[in-house]
Each structure stands twice: as structure tokens, then as C-alpha cells.
Amino acid sequence: MLRYQIKKILSITLYLTVFQYSNAAPVFADSIGASFILLSVHTNPGILALREQYPRKIDAKGKYVFTPGVEGYYQQQFASSPLKMDSMRFAIGAGYDCADMKFGFMHLGGRWVFPWTDQLLLDVGLGPSLIFRESWKKRFAELVADEEGFWVESDEFIPGYQYKWLIGGNLELQYEFATNWHAYWAVVPAINILVINSIGVKYSF
């Protein structure tokens, strides 16, 4: 298991290295961004008894949950456009999940931009991601059996946390409110489970 996870980490590192050296220009950030993670909307009923115990739930059934967190990212445009990507982004984030347990993620992925107006655009991202959270077995030991097979838990990799490697991304609706500045609303659309919402700002150099 440990050897497998090391291979995963090395693969992502190689992916980032190839990206950096595939550009003729010196490596620098074309843009940076930061956001506040605010709200999770659960689209799968799941175990109602579990959702009703979410400490930060907004409604009685736990469909809407306040999940405070922060995210930051570094983004660089491509000199050319492999796979028609406009840029590449490395993002990290941390906060508290629906169960009020610590969570975090790392993401490296391509970005595709679809302008709608002179000031409004849709920015779509997709790429390999590592997500992790404090083990829910600490709080809901008798109610998490339905998640077995999705999350991985090991004493050799992030002890005390459950984690998952996957291909993920987000959608960002960006509005240019000043020169080089965009405000954005972002969603992580894991439609069959939940939708995570955040708001932030982006600065382009």
C-alpha cells in the first residue's frame, strides 16, 4: 500500500515538472487566487440519521451545511495549448467538513476558459486530486459502513485521516470588477453526492 501511494505522489510530481519545463518562458504565476469555502449542498439522501447529526447543518435534515474553509491557488498560462487548455492550476485547501472534522485537498489540473461577455466568463478545471479528512469513525463509527470502499484509511499514509485519489475539478463563474481583478463563485459539482460552494477573488499579473 505504501509503495502504491509513493508511486501516486511521484506521478503527480512528474506531471507538475513536465508542465513547468514544457514552457519556453521562465516559470512564474500568471495569476493567483484565494477563496472562502462556505456551503455544502447534499444531493444524495444518504443516511438521514447521519445527516441530522451534522453540527453545522442549516436545515433540520442536513441537506445544507456550513463548511468553513479556505483555498489558494497558483495558475500559469500555456505558451502553446496542449489539449486546448488555457492554463494549468495548482491548488490547496483546508477547512472543516460536514461532520465538523478537519479536511484538506491538493489539486493539479488544466483550465478551460469560455468567455460570455467582456467581463463575465466560465472557467472550468479538471485534473488529479488528493482529498482527505479526519476519520469519521471518530464521530460516527456506527453510521459510516455505507462509505466503505470509497475512502481509504491507513496508518502508513496520513494516519488518522481517510483519503482518496481521484480526477476532480471545479467550475468558476468569474466577473472582472477592476483591471486584473476578478471576483468568482466556484462549485465542486460532485452531483451524485454533494455540491461545494465558495466565493473568492483572482488577480492576474
CSV table of C-alpha atoms in Angstrom, one decimal:
chain,number,residue,atom,x,y,z
A,1,MET,CA,0.0,0.0,0.0
A,2,LEU,CA,2.8,2.5,0.9
A,3,ARG,CA,4.6,1.7,-2.3
A,4,TYR,CA,1.5,2.3,-4.3
A,5,GLN,CA,0.9,5.7,-2.6
A,6,ILE,CA,4.5,6.8,-3.2
A,7,LYS,CA,4.0,6.0,-6.9
A,8,LYS,CA,1.0,8.2,-6.9
A,9,ILE,CA,2.9,11.1,-5.4
A,10,LEU,CA,5.8,10.7,-7.8
A,11,SER,CA,3.4,10.6,-10.7
A,12,ILE,CA,1.8,13.9,-9.7
A,13,THR,CA,5.3,15.4,-9.1
A,14,LEU,CA,6.4,14.3,-12.6
A,15,TYR,CA,3.2,15.7,-14.1
A,16,LEU,CA,4.0,19.1,-12.5
A,17,THR,CA,7.6,19.0,-13.6
A,18,VAL,CA,6.7,18.3,-17.2
A,19,PHE,CA,4.2,21.1,-17.1
A,20,GLN,CA,6.8,23.6,-15.8
A,21,TYR,CA,9.5,22.7,-18.3
A,22,SER,CA,7.2,22.4,-21.3
A,23,ASN,CA,7.0,26.2,-21.3
A,24,ALA,CA,9.7,28.3,-23.1
A,25,ALA,CA,9.1,31.3,-20.8
A,26,PRO,CA,10.5,31.4,-17.3
A,27,VAL,CA,8.3,29.9,-14.6
A,28,PHE,CA,6.1,32.4,-12.9
A,29,ALA,CA,2.5,32.8,-11.8
A,30,ASP,CA,0.2,34.4,-14.4
A,31,SER,CA,-2.5,34.6,-11.7
A,32,ILE,CA,-3.2,33.8,-8.1
A,33,GLY,CA,-6.5,33.3,-6.3
A,34,ALA,CA,-8.0,32.8,-2.9
A,35,SER,CA,-11.5,31.8,-1.8
A,36,PHE,CA,-13.6,31.0,1.3
A,37,ILE,CA,-15.4,27.7,1.2
A,38,LEU,CA,-18.9,28.3,2.7
A,39,LEU,CA,-21.6,25.9,1.9
A,40,SER,CA,-22.1,22.2,1.0
A,41,VAL,CA,-25.4,21.1,-0.5
A,42,HIS,CA,-26.1,17.3,-0.2
A,43,THR,CA,-27.8,15.9,-3.3
A,44,ASN,CA,-27.8,12.3,-2.1
A,45,PRO,CA,-30.2,11.5,0.8
A,46,GLY,CA,-27.6,9.1,2.3
A,47,ILE,CA,-28.2,8.1,5.9
A,48,LEU,CA,-30.7,10.6,7.3
A,49,ALA,CA,-29.7,9.7,10.8
A,50,LEU,CA,-26.1,10.7,10.0
A,51,ARG,CA,-27.0,14.0,8.3
A,52,GLU,CA,-29.2,15.0,11.2
A,53,GLN,CA,-26.1,14.9,13.4
A,54,TYR,CA,-24.0,17.3,11.3
A,55,PRO,CA,-23.0,20.0,13.8
A,56,ARG,CA,-23.1,22.9,11.3
A,57,LYS,CA,-26.3,21.9,9.5
A,58,ILE,CA,-28.5,24.8,8.3
A,59,ASP,CA,-31.8,22.8,7.9
A,60,ALA,CA,-33.2,20.1,10.0
A,61,LYS,CA,-32.4,17.3,7.5
A,62,GLY,CA,-28.8,18.4,7.0
A,63,LYS,CA,-29.1,19.0,3.3
A,64,TYR,CA,-27.4,22.4,3.6
A,65,VAL,CA,-24.3,22.5,5.8
A,66,PHE,CA,-21.9,25.4,6.6
A,67,THR,CA,-18.4,24.0,5.9
A,68,PRO,CA,-15.9,26.8,6.6
A,69,GLY,CA,-12.6,26.6,4.8
A,70,VAL,CA,-10.0,28.4,2.6
A,71,GLU,CA,-8.4,27.7,-0.7
A,72,GLY,CA,-5.4,29.2,-2.5
A,73,TYR,CA,-4.1,28.6,-6.0
A,74,TYR,CA,-1.3,29.4,-8.4
A,75,GLN,CA,-2.1,29.5,-12.1
A,76,GLN,CA,0.1,29.7,-15.2
A,77,GLN,CA,-0.9,30.1,-18.8
A,78,PHE,CA,0.5,27.8,-21.5
A,79,ALA,CA,2.8,29.2,-24.3
A,80,SER,CA,1.0,26.7,-26.5
A,81,SER,CA,-2.3,24.9,-25.9
A,82,PRO,CA,-2.0,21.1,-25.3
A,83,LEU,CA,-5.5,19.6,-25.3
A,84,LYS,CA,-6.7,23.2,-25.9
A,85,MET,CA,-6.0,24.1,-22.3
A,86,ASP,CA,-5.7,27.8,-21.5
A,87,SER,CA,-3.7,27.3,-18.3
A,88,MET,CA,-2.6,25.0,-15.5
A,89,ARG,CA,-3.5,25.4,-11.8
A,90,PHE,CA,-2.1,24.1,-8.6
A,91,ALA,CA,-4.5,24.5,-5.6
A,92,ILE,CA,-4.5,23.6,-2.0
A,93,GLY,CA,-7.3,24.0,0.6
A,94,ALA,CA,-8.3,23.2,4.2
A,95,GLY,CA,-11.2,23.6,6.5
A,96,TYR,CA,-13.9,21.7,8.3
A,97,ASP,CA,-16.3,19.3,6.6
A,98,CYS,CA,-20.0,18.4,7.2
A,99,ALA,CA,-19.1,16.5,10.3
A,100,ASP,CA,-17.0,19.4,11.7
A,101,MET,CA,-13.9,17.3,11.1
A,102,LYS,CA,-10.7,18.7,9.5
A,103,PHE,CA,-10.4,18.2,5.8
A,104,GLY,CA,-8.0,19.2,3.0
A,105,PHE,CA,-7.1,18.7,-0.6
A,106,MET,CA,-4.4,19.2,-3.2
A,107,HIS,CA,-5.2,19.6,-6.9
A,108,LEU,CA,-3.3,20.0,-10.2
A,109,GLY,CA,-5.3,20.4,-13.3
A,110,GLY,CA,-5.9,22.1,-16.6
A,111,ARG,CA,-8.2,25.1,-17.1
A,112,TRP,CA,-10.5,25.9,-20.0
A,113,VAL,CA,-12.0,29.4,-20.3
A,114,PHE,CA,-15.3,30.2,-22.0
A,115,PRO,CA,-15.9,34.0,-22.3
A,116,TRP,CA,-19.6,35.0,-22.1
A,117,THR,CA,-19.2,38.8,-22.2
A,118,ASP,CA,-16.3,41.3,-21.9
A,119,GLN,CA,-16.4,40.9,-18.1
A,120,LEU,CA,-18.1,37.6,-17.5
A,121,LEU,CA,-16.5,34.1,-18.1
A,122,LEU,CA,-16.8,30.5,-17.2
A,123,ASP,CA,-13.5,28.8,-16.1
A,124,VAL,CA,-13.6,25.0,-16.0
A,125,GLY,CA,-10.9,22.9,-14.3
A,126,LEU,CA,-10.1,19.1,-14.3
A,127,GLY,CA,-7.2,17.1,-13.1
A,128,PRO,CA,-5.7,14.7,-10.4
A,129,SER,CA,-6.6,15.5,-6.8
A,130,LEU,CA,-6.0,14.2,-3.4
A,131,ILE,CA,-8.7,14.8,-0.8
A,132,PHE,CA,-8.5,13.8,2.8
A,133,ARG,CA,-10.5,14.2,6.1
A,134,GLU,CA,-10.2,13.3,9.7
A,135,SER,CA,-11.6,9.8,10.1
A,136,TRP,CA,-15.4,9.9,10.6
A,137,LYS,CA,-15.1,6.8,12.6
A,138,LYS,CA,-14.1,9.1,15.5
A,139,ARG,CA,-17.6,10.5,15.5
A,140,PHE,CA,-19.9,8.2,13.5
A,141,ALA,CA,-18.4,4.8,14.0
A,142,GLU,CA,-21.8,3.0,13.7
A,143,LEU,CA,-23.1,5.0,10.7
A,144,VAL,CA,-20.3,5.1,8.1
A,145,ALA,CA,-20.5,1.5,6.8
A,146,ASP,CA,-22.1,2.7,3.5
A,147,GLU,CA,-18.9,4.6,2.6
A,148,GLU,CA,-16.6,1.6,2.9
A,149,GLY,CA,-14.9,1.1,-0.4
A,150,PHE,CA,-14.7,4.9,-1.3
A,151,TRP,CA,-12.4,6.3,1.4
A,152,VAL,CA,-9.1,4.7,2.2
A,153,GLU,CA,-7.6,4.7,5.7
A,154,SER,CA,-4.1,3.6,6.6
A,155,ASP,CA,-1.6,4.0,9.4
A,156,GLU,CA,1.1,4.4,6.8
A,157,PHE,CA,-0.3,7.4,4.9
A,158,ILE,CA,-1.9,10.4,6.7
A,159,PRO,CA,-2.6,8.5,9.9
A,160,GLY,CA,-5.9,9.3,11.5
A,161,TYR,CA,-7.3,10.5,8.2
A,162,GLN,CA,-9.4,9.0,5.4
A,163,TYR,CA,-8.3,9.9,1.9
A,164,LYS,CA,-9.0,9.4,-1.8
A,165,TRP,CA,-7.1,9.9,-5.1
A,166,LEU,CA,-9.4,10.9,-7.9
A,167,ILE,CA,-9.9,13.1,-11.0
A,168,GLY,CA,-11.7,16.2,-9.9
A,169,GLY,CA,-12.1,19.9,-10.6
A,170,ASN,CA,-14.5,22.8,-10.3
A,171,LEU,CA,-16.5,25.4,-12.2
A,172,GLU,CA,-15.9,29.1,-11.7
A,173,LEU,CA,-18.1,32.0,-12.8
A,174,GLN,CA,-15.7,34.9,-12.9
A,175,TYR,CA,-16.6,38.6,-13.1
A,176,GLU,CA,-14.0,41.3,-13.8
A,177,PHE,CA,-14.7,44.2,-11.5
A,178,ALA,CA,-11.5,46.0,-12.0
A,179,THR,CA,-8.4,45.8,-14.2
A,180,ASN,CA,-6.7,42.4,-13.5
A,181,TRP,CA,-9.2,41.6,-10.7
A,182,HIS,CA,-12.0,39.0,-10.9
A,183,ALA,CA,-14.5,38.0,-8.3
A,184,TYR,CA,-15.8,34.5,-8.6
A,185,TRP,CA,-18.3,31.9,-7.4
A,186,ALA,CA,-17.0,28.4,-7.6
A,187,VAL,CA,-18.6,25.0,-7.3
A,188,VAL,CA,-17.2,21.5,-7.0
A,189,PRO,CA,-20.1,19.6,-8.7
A,190,ALA,CA,-20.0,16.0,-7.2
A,191,ILE,CA,-23.6,15.9,-8.4
A,192,ASN,CA,-24.5,12.4,-7.1
A,193,ILE,CA,-23.2,13.3,-3.6
A,194,LEU,CA,-22.9,17.0,-2.9
A,195,VAL,CA,-22.1,20.4,-4.3
A,196,ILE,CA,-19.4,22.5,-2.6
A,197,ASN,CA,-19.7,26.3,-2.9
A,198,SER,CA,-17.1,29.0,-2.4
A,199,ILE,CA,-16.5,32.7,-3.3
A,200,GLY,CA,-13.2,34.3,-3.9
A,201,VAL,CA,-11.0,36.7,-5.8
A,202,LYS,CA,-8.4,36.3,-8.6
A,203,TYR,CA,-5.6,38.6,-9.5
A,204,SER,CA,-3.8,38.4,-12.9
A,205,PHE,CA,-0.3,39.7,-13.3
